[in-house]
């Protein structure tokens, strides 16, 4: 009957009835509007333009204790709130305050679910996110989670998940996230420790995602590490590492990685033994988990020479990394393991680390990484190889010859699609390699001079200067031989 009613012009007749003071009339009109606009996008847009949204919010405000009327208005709003125009209209009302109030007084799971569903839709809009936080939605939702965390009833679990999802949505906005953090005093942050140790996987996930989102801001990161949140995350990962929930592990690892970005945190996390705890977690046989753990370790090593020197001489870790570099099944882990090897050399600049990686068989993987399709990885590998060559070329040159490093560099220099930074770093590495007579000879035989000669006229000034320097080294060698 929907279409005939609409075609007959029912909607324009109903809209003025929303101004009635008769609550019974309002109940039936609200129900009719909710049903008519359900799953009908065109009609939803018409109703949004006709300012029905303002009327529905006003009715909730005027009759907050009329349960059936509030419920009908909530259902009508949930059918309209998907529209951007409706969210825009709602942001100009006091809907946030009314919904927070209704959630606080809701005593039945069905009403809680309807309100949470409307709130979840509204939280897609940044302005409404902020309005909800300012209206105190976090206290109301935290109370719901506190009330439900001892339950295991299916209907309560639905509400618990909806409330958890709403918290995560509110944290996705930069301004709303900062307001919720409130310098570590906000109710969401205060509840994180409880959620991480909850028996409910959903609450553990919410706690980990909350930390990951709060950690988008550097000062929040530093504050949270000082408050001891890192070990709470590591305890959670320990609990899940063997056969636990992959979503929780992903969230906890994302949080750890974000926390490891500020320099002050790297120092404190390393002092507290986080690198060692992450290594024990590498026993996980789940590739996505291994991938993120390796990324977090690499993040911790950034600029930390002592830690890189210590880890770079750990035979168990190096052997594992080399195994992962050989893995054909998981390109992501292979890439991340290679990047960590490069990082250990780059940040330690240690002869012992170069020797340890060479003995573990890792140099050939850095040569492969130098020809990766990703420029960032290429540059990381080229810089690591150049440092290793400058430190002790003698012990690694045989591996370079086997891996055809000189020839691979030549291909990078000849390839017009290679970016200037990669070319610059390739020539820098070549200059180090030319300190070995054997590798110089390989460069001569591969007609490297001709390519370098062309690069002396490269549009990028740095590449041109670097090419000229390498060419001079090659020419000096030849003139010495002629003498």
GROMACS .gro file of C-alpha atoms in nm:
model
  483
    1UNK     CA    1   0.000   0.000   0.000
    2UNK     CA    2   0.302   0.232   0.033
    3UNK     CA    3   0.325   0.346  -0.330
    4UNK     CA    4  -0.050   0.413  -0.383
    5UNK     CA    5  -0.060   0.617  -0.060
    6UNK     CA    6   0.239   0.825  -0.168
    7UNK     CA    7   0.100   0.867  -0.521
    8UNK     CA    8  -0.230   0.982  -0.376
    9UNK     CA    9  -0.051   1.270  -0.200
   10UNK     CA   10  -0.058   1.145   0.159
   11UNK     CA   11   0.285   1.282   0.262
   12UNK     CA   12   0.216   1.659   0.217
   13UNK     CA   13  -0.109   1.615   0.413
   14UNK     CA   14   0.071   1.437   0.701
   15UNK     CA   15   0.357   1.681   0.751
   16UNK     CA   16   0.144   1.968   0.903
   17UNK     CA   17   0.000   1.714   1.151
   18UNK     CA   18   0.343   1.701   1.318
   19UNK     CA   19   0.256   2.041   1.470
   20UNK     CA   20  -0.039   1.889   1.660
   21UNK     CA   21  -0.045   1.896   2.043
   22UNK     CA   22  -0.241   1.568   2.045
   23UNK     CA   23   0.013   1.302   2.149
   24UNK     CA   24  -0.201   1.020   2.010
   25UNK     CA   25  -0.211   1.195   1.671
   26UNK     CA   26   0.167   1.252   1.682
   27UNK     CA   27   0.220   0.882   1.759
   28UNK     CA   28   0.028   0.772   1.448
   29UNK     CA   29   0.180   1.036   1.220
   30UNK     CA   30   0.532   0.953   1.337
   31UNK     CA   31   0.468   0.581   1.282
   32UNK     CA   32   0.327   0.646   0.933
   33UNK     CA   33   0.624   0.866   0.835
   34UNK     CA   34   0.871   0.608   0.965
   35UNK     CA   35   0.705   0.328   0.768
   36UNK     CA   36   0.651   0.524   0.448
   37UNK     CA   37   1.008   0.650   0.422
   38UNK     CA   38   1.165   0.314   0.515
   39UNK     CA   39   1.391   0.200   0.231
   40UNK     CA   40   1.272   0.482   0.003
   41UNK     CA   41   1.557   0.721  -0.070
   42UNK     CA   42   1.359   0.969  -0.281
   43UNK     CA   43   1.094   1.011  -0.014
   44UNK     CA   44   1.356   1.040   0.261
   45UNK     CA   45   1.508   1.334   0.071
   46UNK     CA   46   1.167   1.497   0.029
   47UNK     CA   47   1.096   1.466   0.402
   48UNK     CA   48   1.441   1.605   0.492
   49UNK     CA   49   1.372   1.909   0.269
   50UNK     CA   50   1.029   1.953   0.428
   51UNK     CA   51   1.199   2.000   0.770
   52UNK     CA   52   1.039   1.687   0.915
   53UNK     CA   53   1.369   1.630   1.101
   54UNK     CA   54   1.318   1.944   1.314
   55UNK     CA   55   0.965   1.835   1.400
   56UNK     CA   56   1.076   1.485   1.508
   57UNK     CA   57   1.348   1.628   1.736
   58UNK     CA   58   1.107   1.886   1.880
   59UNK     CA   59   0.847   1.615   1.961
   60UNK     CA   60   1.114   1.412   2.146
   61UNK     CA   61   1.206   1.727   2.337
   62UNK     CA   62   0.845   1.818   2.420
   63UNK     CA   63   0.736   1.469   2.533
   64UNK     CA   64   1.053   1.294   2.664
   65UNK     CA   65   0.854   1.074   2.904
   66UNK     CA   66   0.606   0.942   2.646
   67UNK     CA   67   0.784   0.613   2.574
   68UNK     CA   68   0.579   0.498   2.271
   69UNK     CA   69   0.603   0.843   2.111
   70UNK     CA   70   0.981   0.868   2.169
   71UNK     CA   71   1.028   0.517   2.026
   72UNK     CA   72   0.830   0.601   1.710
   73UNK     CA   73   1.029   0.922   1.660
   74UNK     CA   74   1.356   0.733   1.708
   75UNK     CA   75   1.257   0.477   1.444
   76UNK     CA   76   1.158   0.756   1.203
   77UNK     CA   77   1.492   0.929   1.266
   78UNK     CA   78   1.685   0.605   1.211
   79UNK     CA   79   1.518   0.574   0.869
   80UNK     CA   80   1.609   0.932   0.777
   81UNK     CA   81   1.951   0.977   0.940
   82UNK     CA   82   2.152   0.803   0.665
   83UNK     CA   83   2.107   1.107   0.439
   84UNK     CA   84   2.380   1.371   0.445
   85UNK     CA   85   2.110   1.638   0.427
   86UNK     CA   86   1.942   1.487   0.733
   87UNK     CA   87   2.270   1.483   0.930
   88UNK     CA   88   2.324   1.845   0.829
   89UNK     CA   89   1.974   1.936   0.951
   90UNK     CA   90   2.023   1.737   1.274
   91UNK     CA   91   2.351   1.918   1.348
   92UNK     CA   92   2.148   2.240   1.374
   93UNK     CA   93   1.915   2.093   1.641
   94UNK     CA   94   1.970   1.974   2.000
   95UNK     CA   95   1.930   1.611   1.896
   96UNK     CA   96   2.261   1.514   2.065
   97UNK     CA   97   2.137   1.630   2.408
   98UNK     CA   98   1.798   1.457   2.366
   99UNK     CA   99   1.951   1.126   2.253
  100UNK     CA  100   2.204   1.125   2.538
  101UNK     CA  101   1.919   1.185   2.784
  102UNK     CA  102   1.710   0.906   2.630
  103UNK     CA  103   2.006   0.667   2.645
  104UNK     CA  104   2.061   0.751   3.013
  105UNK     CA  105   1.700   0.669   3.104
  106UNK     CA  106   1.653   0.371   2.867
  107UNK     CA  107   1.583   0.060   3.071
  108UNK     CA  108   1.503  -0.189   2.796
  109UNK     CA  109   1.754  -0.341   2.556
  110UNK     CA  110   1.533  -0.279   2.249
  111UNK     CA  111   1.520   0.097   2.313
  112UNK     CA  112   1.894   0.103   2.388
  113UNK     CA  113   1.961  -0.066   2.054
  114UNK     CA  114   1.741   0.178   1.858
  115UNK     CA  115   1.914   0.479   2.018
  116UNK     CA  116   2.261   0.332   1.961
  117UNK     CA  117   2.172   0.263   1.598
  118UNK     CA  118   2.067   0.627   1.544
  119UNK     CA  119   2.379   0.749   1.729
  120UNK     CA  120   2.607   0.529   1.519
  121UNK     CA  121   2.463   0.684   1.202
  122UNK     CA  122   2.496   1.038   1.340
  123UNK     CA  123   2.856   0.972   1.446
  124UNK     CA  124   2.952   0.950   1.077
  125UNK     CA  125   2.930   1.331   1.075
  126UNK     CA  126   3.221   1.520   1.240
  127UNK     CA  127   3.003   1.807   1.368
  128UNK     CA  128   2.758   1.565   1.527
  129UNK     CA  129   3.045   1.360   1.674
  130UNK     CA  130   3.163   1.669   1.858
  131UNK     CA  131   2.809   1.762   1.969
  132UNK     CA  132   2.756   1.411   2.108
  133UNK     CA  133   3.082   1.425   2.305
  134UNK     CA  134   2.996   1.772   2.438
  135UNK     CA  135   2.654   1.634   2.543
  136UNK     CA  136   2.829   1.358   2.745
  137UNK     CA  137   2.757   1.054   2.529
  138UNK     CA  138   3.080   0.891   2.657
  139UNK     CA  139   2.949   0.873   3.015
  140UNK     CA  140   2.618   0.720   2.903
  141UNK     CA  141   2.788   0.461   2.680
  142UNK     CA  142   3.049   0.375   2.946
  143UNK     CA  143   2.765   0.312   3.193
  144UNK     CA  144   2.599   0.074   2.945
  145UNK     CA  145   2.924  -0.119   2.899
  146UNK     CA  146   2.974  -0.136   3.276
  147UNK     CA  147   2.622  -0.267   3.321
  148UNK     CA  148   2.649  -0.529   3.047
  149UNK     CA  149   3.003  -0.660   3.096
  150UNK     CA  150   2.893  -0.923   3.350
  151UNK     CA  151   2.619  -1.054   3.117
  152UNK     CA  152   2.633  -1.316   2.846
  153UNK     CA  153   2.273  -1.287   2.718
  154UNK     CA  154   2.257  -1.258   2.335
  155UNK     CA  155   2.049  -0.937   2.345
  156UNK     CA  156   2.295  -0.777   2.589
  157UNK     CA  157   2.587  -0.879   2.369
  158UNK     CA  158   2.421  -0.698   2.074
  159UNK     CA  159   2.396  -0.379   2.282
  160UNK     CA  160   2.753  -0.421   2.408
  161UNK     CA  161   2.883  -0.447   2.052
  162UNK     CA  162   2.675  -0.148   1.935
  163UNK     CA  163   2.801   0.065   2.227
  164UNK     CA  164   3.161  -0.042   2.159
  165UNK     CA  165   3.131   0.040   1.789
  166UNK     CA  166   2.992   0.383   1.876
  167UNK     CA  167   3.294   0.462   2.096
  168UNK     CA  168   3.531   0.372   1.811
  169UNK     CA  169   3.331   0.589   1.566
  170UNK     CA  170   3.350   0.888   1.802
  171UNK     CA  171   3.729   0.840   1.828
  172UNK     CA  172   3.775   0.864   1.451
  173UNK     CA  173   3.722   1.242   1.454
  174UNK     CA  174   4.031   1.444   1.551
  175UNK     CA  175   3.847   1.700   1.765
  176UNK     CA  176   3.612   1.451   1.929
  177UNK     CA  177   3.907   1.216   1.999
  178UNK     CA  178   4.100   1.494   2.177
  179UNK     CA  179   3.796   1.589   2.385
  180UNK     CA  180   3.746   1.225   2.484
  181UNK     CA  181   4.114   1.188   2.582
  182UNK     CA  182   4.100   1.499   2.802
  183UNK     CA  183   4.472   1.467   2.890
  184UNK     CA  184   4.420   1.112   3.013
  185UNK     CA  185   4.131   1.210   3.243
  186UNK     CA  186   3.841   1.128   3.008
  187UNK     CA  187   3.603   0.848   3.105
  188UNK     CA  188   3.686   0.642   2.793
  189UNK     CA  189   4.059   0.648   2.866
  190UNK     CA  190   3.994   0.575   3.235
  191UNK     CA  191   3.804   0.259   3.137
  192UNK     CA  192   4.064   0.120   2.896
  193UNK     CA  193   4.252  -0.089   3.153
  194UNK     CA  194   3.924  -0.257   3.260
  195UNK     CA  195   3.825  -0.329   2.899
  196UNK     CA  196   4.166  -0.476   2.807
  197UNK     CA  197   4.133  -0.732   3.089
  198UNK     CA  198   3.762  -0.803   3.032
  199UNK     CA  199   3.636  -1.155   2.958
  200UNK     CA  200   3.460  -1.010   2.651
  201UNK     CA  201   3.670  -1.006   2.335
  202UNK     CA  202   3.457  -0.715   2.211
  203UNK     CA  203   3.561  -0.497   2.506
  204UNK     CA  204   3.928  -0.598   2.466
  205UNK     CA  205   3.902  -0.491   2.102
  206UNK     CA  206   3.741  -0.159   2.202
  207UNK     CA  207   4.019  -0.090   2.453
  208UNK     CA  208   4.293  -0.162   2.197
  209UNK     CA  209   4.121   0.045   1.925
  210UNK     CA  210   4.074   0.333   2.171
  211UNK     CA  211   4.449   0.337   2.244
  212UNK     CA  212   4.531   0.316   1.871
  213UNK     CA  213   4.308   0.617   1.801
  214UNK     CA  214   4.423   0.823   2.100
  215UNK     CA  215   4.779   0.751   1.981
  216UNK     CA  216   4.721   0.945   1.657
  217UNK     CA  217   4.843   1.247   1.855
  218UNK     CA  218   5.208   1.257   1.970
  219UNK     CA  219   5.146   1.421   2.308
  220UNK     CA  220   4.873   1.165   2.384
  221UNK     CA  221   5.124   0.892   2.290
  222UNK     CA  222   5.385   1.017   2.535
  223UNK     CA  223   5.126   1.053   2.811
  224UNK     CA  224   4.989   0.701   2.761
  225UNK     CA  225   5.333   0.538   2.763
  226UNK     CA  226   5.414   0.718   3.088
  227UNK     CA  227   5.086   0.588   3.231
  228UNK     CA  228   5.194   0.230   3.154
  229UNK     CA  229   4.955   0.140   2.874
  230UNK     CA  230   5.222  -0.045   2.670
  231UNK     CA  231   5.250  -0.340   2.906
  232UNK     CA  232   4.871  -0.369   2.923
  233UNK     CA  233   4.872  -0.409   2.543
  234UNK     CA  234   5.157  -0.661   2.555
  235UNK     CA  235   4.972  -0.864   2.821
  236UNK     CA  236   4.668  -0.867   2.592
  237UNK     CA  237   4.880  -0.982   2.298
  238UNK     CA  238   5.037  -1.255   2.514
  239UNK     CA  239   4.688  -1.376   2.592
  240UNK     CA  240   4.589  -1.394   2.224
  241UNK     CA  241   4.916  -1.486   2.050
  242UNK     CA  242   4.873  -1.864   2.022
  243UNK     CA  243   4.514  -1.901   1.906
  244UNK     CA  244   4.339  -1.582   2.001
  245UNK     CA  245   4.122  -1.330   1.823
  246UNK     CA  246   4.294  -1.185   1.514
  247UNK     CA  247   4.096  -0.857   1.532
  248UNK     CA  248   4.216  -0.794   1.888
  249UNK     CA  249   4.575  -0.871   1.789
  250UNK     CA  250   4.556  -0.633   1.491
  251UNK     CA  251   4.413  -0.354   1.706
  252UNK     CA  252   4.671  -0.403   1.983
  253UNK     CA  253   4.957  -0.410   1.732
  254UNK     CA  254   4.833  -0.094   1.557
  255UNK     CA  255   4.819   0.074   1.898
  256UNK     CA  256   5.174  -0.040   1.984
  257UNK     CA  257   5.305   0.081   1.650
  258UNK     CA  258   5.145   0.425   1.693
  259UNK     CA  259   5.282   0.451   2.047
  260UNK     CA  260   5.635   0.377   1.918
  261UNK     CA  261   5.642   0.680   1.684
  262UNK     CA  262   5.753   0.962   1.922
  263UNK     CA  263   6.128   0.951   2.000
  264UNK     CA  264   6.070   0.987   2.377
  265UNK     CA  265   5.849   0.677   2.367
  266UNK     CA  266   6.104   0.468   2.175
  267UNK     CA  267   6.359   0.531   2.452
  268UNK     CA  268   6.116   0.449   2.734
  269UNK     CA  269   5.968   0.143   2.558
  270UNK     CA  270   6.315   0.003   2.492
  271UNK     CA  271   6.422   0.067   2.853
  272UNK     CA  272   6.114  -0.124   2.970
  273UNK     CA  273   6.208  -0.428   2.760
  274UNK     CA  274   5.935  -0.392   2.498
  275UNK     CA  275   6.164  -0.511   2.215
  276UNK     CA  276   6.229  -0.837   2.401
  277UNK     CA  277   5.860  -0.892   2.468
  278UNK     CA  278   5.778  -0.833   2.101
  279UNK     CA  279   6.041  -1.091   2.005
  280UNK     CA  280   5.872  -1.352   2.225
  281UNK     CA  281   5.543  -1.272   2.050
  282UNK     CA  282   5.704  -1.354   1.714
  283UNK     CA  283   5.629  -1.719   1.798
  284UNK     CA  284   5.284  -1.649   1.653
  285UNK     CA  285   5.227  -1.844   1.332
  286UNK     CA  286   4.981  -1.589   1.193
  287UNK     CA  287   5.139  -1.390   0.906
  288UNK     CA  288   4.937  -1.067   0.964
  289UNK     CA  289   5.050  -1.065   1.329
  290UNK     CA  290   5.414  -1.135   1.238
  291UNK     CA  291   5.397  -0.856   0.978
  292UNK     CA  292   5.280  -0.597   1.233
  293UNK     CA  293   5.522  -0.713   1.503
  294UNK     CA  294   5.815  -0.670   1.262
  295UNK     CA  295   5.688  -0.323   1.168
  296UNK     CA  296   5.667  -0.226   1.536
  297UNK     CA  297   6.021  -0.351   1.602
  298UNK     CA  298   6.145  -0.151   1.303
  299UNK     CA  299   5.966   0.159   1.434
  300UNK     CA  300   6.136   0.113   1.775
  301UNK     CA  301   6.482   0.090   1.615
  302UNK     CA  302   6.447   0.422   1.433
  303UNK     CA  303   6.735   0.641   1.556
  304UNK     CA  304   6.814   0.408   1.850
  305UNK     CA  305   7.175   0.299   1.788
  306UNK     CA  306   7.225   0.094   2.107
  307UNK     CA  307   6.903  -0.103   2.063
  308UNK     CA  308   6.979  -0.165   1.694
  309UNK     CA  309   7.329  -0.286   1.785
  310UNK     CA  310   7.192  -0.526   2.047
  311UNK     CA  311   6.911  -0.667   1.829
  312UNK     CA  312   7.138  -0.675   1.524
  313UNK     CA  313   7.362  -0.930   1.696
  314UNK     CA  314   7.083  -1.159   1.818
  315UNK     CA  315   7.137  -1.483   1.620
  316UNK     CA  316   6.786  -1.621   1.687
  317UNK     CA  317   6.618  -1.304   1.559
  318UNK     CA  318   6.850  -1.276   1.257
  319UNK     CA  319   6.793  -1.639   1.158
  320UNK     CA  320   6.416  -1.588   1.182
  321UNK     CA  321   6.437  -1.271   0.971
  322UNK     CA  322   6.640  -1.449   0.703
  323UNK     CA  323   6.386  -1.735   0.700
  324UNK     CA  324   6.104  -1.485   0.651
  325UNK     CA  325   6.304  -1.311   0.375
  326UNK     CA  326   6.305  -1.649   0.196
  327UNK     CA  327   5.927  -1.686   0.236
  328UNK     CA  328   5.755  -1.697  -0.102
  329UNK     CA  329   5.404  -1.729   0.044
  330UNK     CA  330   5.387  -1.397   0.228
  331UNK     CA  331   5.536  -1.104   0.035
  332UNK     CA  332   5.441  -0.861   0.313
  333UNK     CA  333   5.640  -1.049   0.580
  334UNK     CA  334   5.931  -1.098   0.342
  335UNK     CA  335   5.940  -0.721   0.276
  336UNK     CA  336   5.904  -0.628   0.645
  337UNK     CA  337   6.181  -0.873   0.749
  338UNK     CA  338   6.414  -0.723   0.486
  339UNK     CA  339   6.330  -0.371   0.603
  340UNK     CA  340   6.415  -0.465   0.962
  341UNK     CA  341   6.752  -0.607   0.852
  342UNK     CA  342   6.825  -0.281   0.666
  343UNK     CA  343   6.710  -0.079   0.968
  344UNK     CA  344   6.946  -0.266   1.204
  345UNK     CA  345   7.244  -0.170   0.985
  346UNK     CA  346   7.129   0.187   0.920
  347UNK     CA  347   7.069   0.272   1.286
  348UNK     CA  348   7.354   0.078   1.448
  349UNK     CA  349   7.629   0.154   1.191
  350UNK     CA  350   7.811  -0.128   1.367
  351UNK     CA  351   8.077  -0.362   1.226
  352UNK     CA  352   7.950  -0.641   1.457
  353UNK     CA  353   7.595  -0.605   1.321
  354UNK     CA  354   7.722  -0.614   0.960
  355UNK     CA  355   7.919  -0.931   1.039
  356UNK     CA  356   7.624  -1.093   1.221
  357UNK     CA  357   7.384  -1.023   0.932
  358UNK     CA  358   7.643  -1.149   0.683
  359UNK     CA  359   7.692  -1.471   0.883
  360UNK     CA  360   7.314  -1.523   0.903
  361UNK     CA  361   7.296  -1.496   0.522
  362UNK     CA  362   7.105  -1.169   0.517
  363UNK     CA  363   7.309  -0.961   0.271
  364UNK     CA  364   7.163  -1.123  -0.042
  365UNK     CA  365   6.815  -1.024   0.079
  366UNK     CA  366   6.921  -0.660   0.108
  367UNK     CA  367   7.049  -0.681  -0.250
  368UNK     CA  368   6.708  -0.817  -0.358
  369UNK     CA  369   6.535  -0.540  -0.162
  370UNK     CA  370   6.739  -0.281  -0.355
  371UNK     CA  371   6.556  -0.392  -0.671
  372UNK     CA  372   6.212  -0.385  -0.506
  373UNK     CA  373   5.923  -0.215  -0.686
  374UNK     CA  374   5.878   0.021  -0.388
  375UNK     CA  375   6.110   0.324  -0.388
  376UNK     CA  376   6.106   0.354  -0.006
  377UNK     CA  377   6.232  -0.003   0.031
  378UNK     CA  378   6.490   0.046  -0.244
  379UNK     CA  379   6.634   0.353  -0.072
  380UNK     CA  380   6.641   0.184   0.270
  381UNK     CA  381   6.831  -0.113   0.121
  382UNK     CA  382   7.075   0.100  -0.080
  383UNK     CA  383   7.163   0.315   0.224
  384UNK     CA  384   7.208   0.004   0.444
  385UNK     CA  385   7.432  -0.162   0.182
  386UNK     CA  386   7.637   0.157   0.144
  387UNK     CA  387   7.687   0.176   0.523
  388UNK     CA  388   7.781  -0.193   0.538
  389UNK     CA  389   8.030  -0.145   0.249
  390UNK     CA  390   8.188   0.155   0.416
  391UNK     CA  391   8.221  -0.034   0.746
  392UNK     CA  392   8.367  -0.363   0.618
  393UNK     CA  393   8.352  -0.429   0.244
  394UNK     CA  394   8.604  -0.711   0.265
  395UNK     CA  395   8.379  -0.952   0.459
  396UNK     CA  396   8.070  -0.896   0.241
  397UNK     CA  397   8.205  -0.849  -0.111
  398UNK     CA  398   8.178  -1.222  -0.199
  399UNK     CA  399   7.806  -1.217  -0.121
  400UNK     CA  400   7.771  -0.900  -0.331
  401UNK     CA  401   7.941  -1.075  -0.623
  402UNK     CA  402   7.715  -1.380  -0.591
  403UNK     CA  403   7.405  -1.159  -0.572
  404UNK     CA  404   7.527  -0.957  -0.876
  405UNK     CA  405   7.497  -0.629  -0.687
  406UNK     CA  406   7.705  -0.424  -0.935
  407UNK     CA  407   7.492  -0.546  -1.226
  408UNK     CA  408   7.170  -0.473  -1.034
  409UNK     CA  409   7.289  -0.119  -0.960
  410UNK     CA  410   7.367  -0.074  -1.328
  411UNK     CA  411   7.013  -0.177  -1.424
  412UNK     CA  412   6.868   0.075  -1.177
  413UNK     CA  413   7.086   0.351  -1.324
  414UNK     CA  414   6.994   0.260  -1.683
  415UNK     CA  415   6.621   0.239  -1.613
  416UNK     CA  416   6.457   0.572  -1.698
  417UNK     CA  417   6.168   0.501  -1.461
  418UNK     CA  418   6.403   0.489  -1.158
  419UNK     CA  419   6.347   0.798  -0.942
  420UNK     CA  420   6.630   1.048  -0.874
  421UNK     CA  421   6.658   0.955  -0.504
  422UNK     CA  422   6.707   0.586  -0.588
  423UNK     CA  423   6.965   0.678  -0.855
  424UNK     CA  424   7.149   0.904  -0.611
  425UNK     CA  425   7.163   0.631  -0.344
  426UNK     CA  426   7.260   0.368  -0.604
  427UNK     CA  427   7.560   0.575  -0.715
  428UNK     CA  428   7.650   0.641  -0.349
  429UNK     CA  429   7.660   0.264  -0.292
  430UNK     CA  430   7.860   0.216  -0.612
  431UNK     CA  431   8.124   0.463  -0.486
  432UNK     CA  432   8.171   0.242  -0.176
  433UNK     CA  433   8.190  -0.075  -0.387
  434UNK     CA  434   8.462   0.073  -0.609
  435UNK     CA  435   8.699   0.041  -0.311
  436UNK     CA  436   8.719  -0.329  -0.400
  437UNK     CA  437   8.936  -0.416  -0.700
  438UNK     CA  438   8.714  -0.715  -0.792
  439UNK     CA  439   8.393  -0.509  -0.786
  440UNK     CA  440   8.560  -0.224  -0.978
  441UNK     CA  441   8.651  -0.471  -1.248
  442UNK     CA  442   8.289  -0.589  -1.262
  443UNK     CA  443   8.178  -0.226  -1.305
  444UNK     CA  444   8.432  -0.176  -1.587
  445UNK     CA  445   8.324  -0.498  -1.763
  446UNK     CA  446   7.958  -0.399  -1.736
  447UNK     CA  447   8.034  -0.068  -1.915
  448UNK     CA  448   7.929   0.134  -1.611
  449UNK     CA  449   8.136   0.432  -1.729
  450UNK     CA  450   7.912   0.492  -2.027
  451UNK     CA  451   7.598   0.501  -1.807
  452UNK     CA  452   7.764   0.729  -1.552
  453UNK     CA  453   7.875   0.960  -1.833
  454UNK     CA  454   7.511   1.003  -1.942
  455UNK     CA  455   7.401   1.063  -1.582
  456UNK     CA  456   7.651   1.351  -1.549
  457UNK     CA  457   7.395   1.548  -1.753
  458UNK     CA  458   7.096   1.435  -1.541
  459UNK     CA  459   6.827   1.696  -1.474
  460UNK     CA  460   6.869   1.638  -1.099
  461UNK     CA  461   7.178   1.826  -0.982
  462UNK     CA  462   7.255   1.584  -0.695
  463UNK     CA  463   7.240   1.279  -0.925
  464UNK     CA  464   7.468   1.454  -1.179
  465UNK     CA  465   7.728   1.543  -0.909
  466UNK     CA  466   7.720   1.191  -0.765
  467UNK     CA  467   7.764   1.039  -1.114
  468UNK     CA  468   8.063   1.265  -1.181
  469UNK     CA  469   8.224   1.157  -0.852
  470UNK     CA  470   8.178   0.784  -0.935
  471UNK     CA  471   8.313   0.841  -1.286
  472UNK     CA  472   8.624   1.012  -1.146
  473UNK     CA  473   8.686   0.713  -0.914
  474UNK     CA  474   8.661   0.475  -1.212
  475UNK     CA  475   8.887   0.694  -1.429
  476UNK     CA  476   9.145   0.729  -1.151
  477UNK     CA  477   9.168   0.353  -1.134
  478UNK     CA  478   9.222   0.325  -1.506
  479UNK     CA  479   9.492   0.597  -1.511
  480UNK     CA  480   9.673   0.423  -1.223
  481UNK     CA  481   9.668   0.096  -1.417
  482UNK     CA  482   9.802   0.269  -1.729
  483UNK     CA  483  10.090   0.420  -1.529
   0.00000   0.00000   0.00000
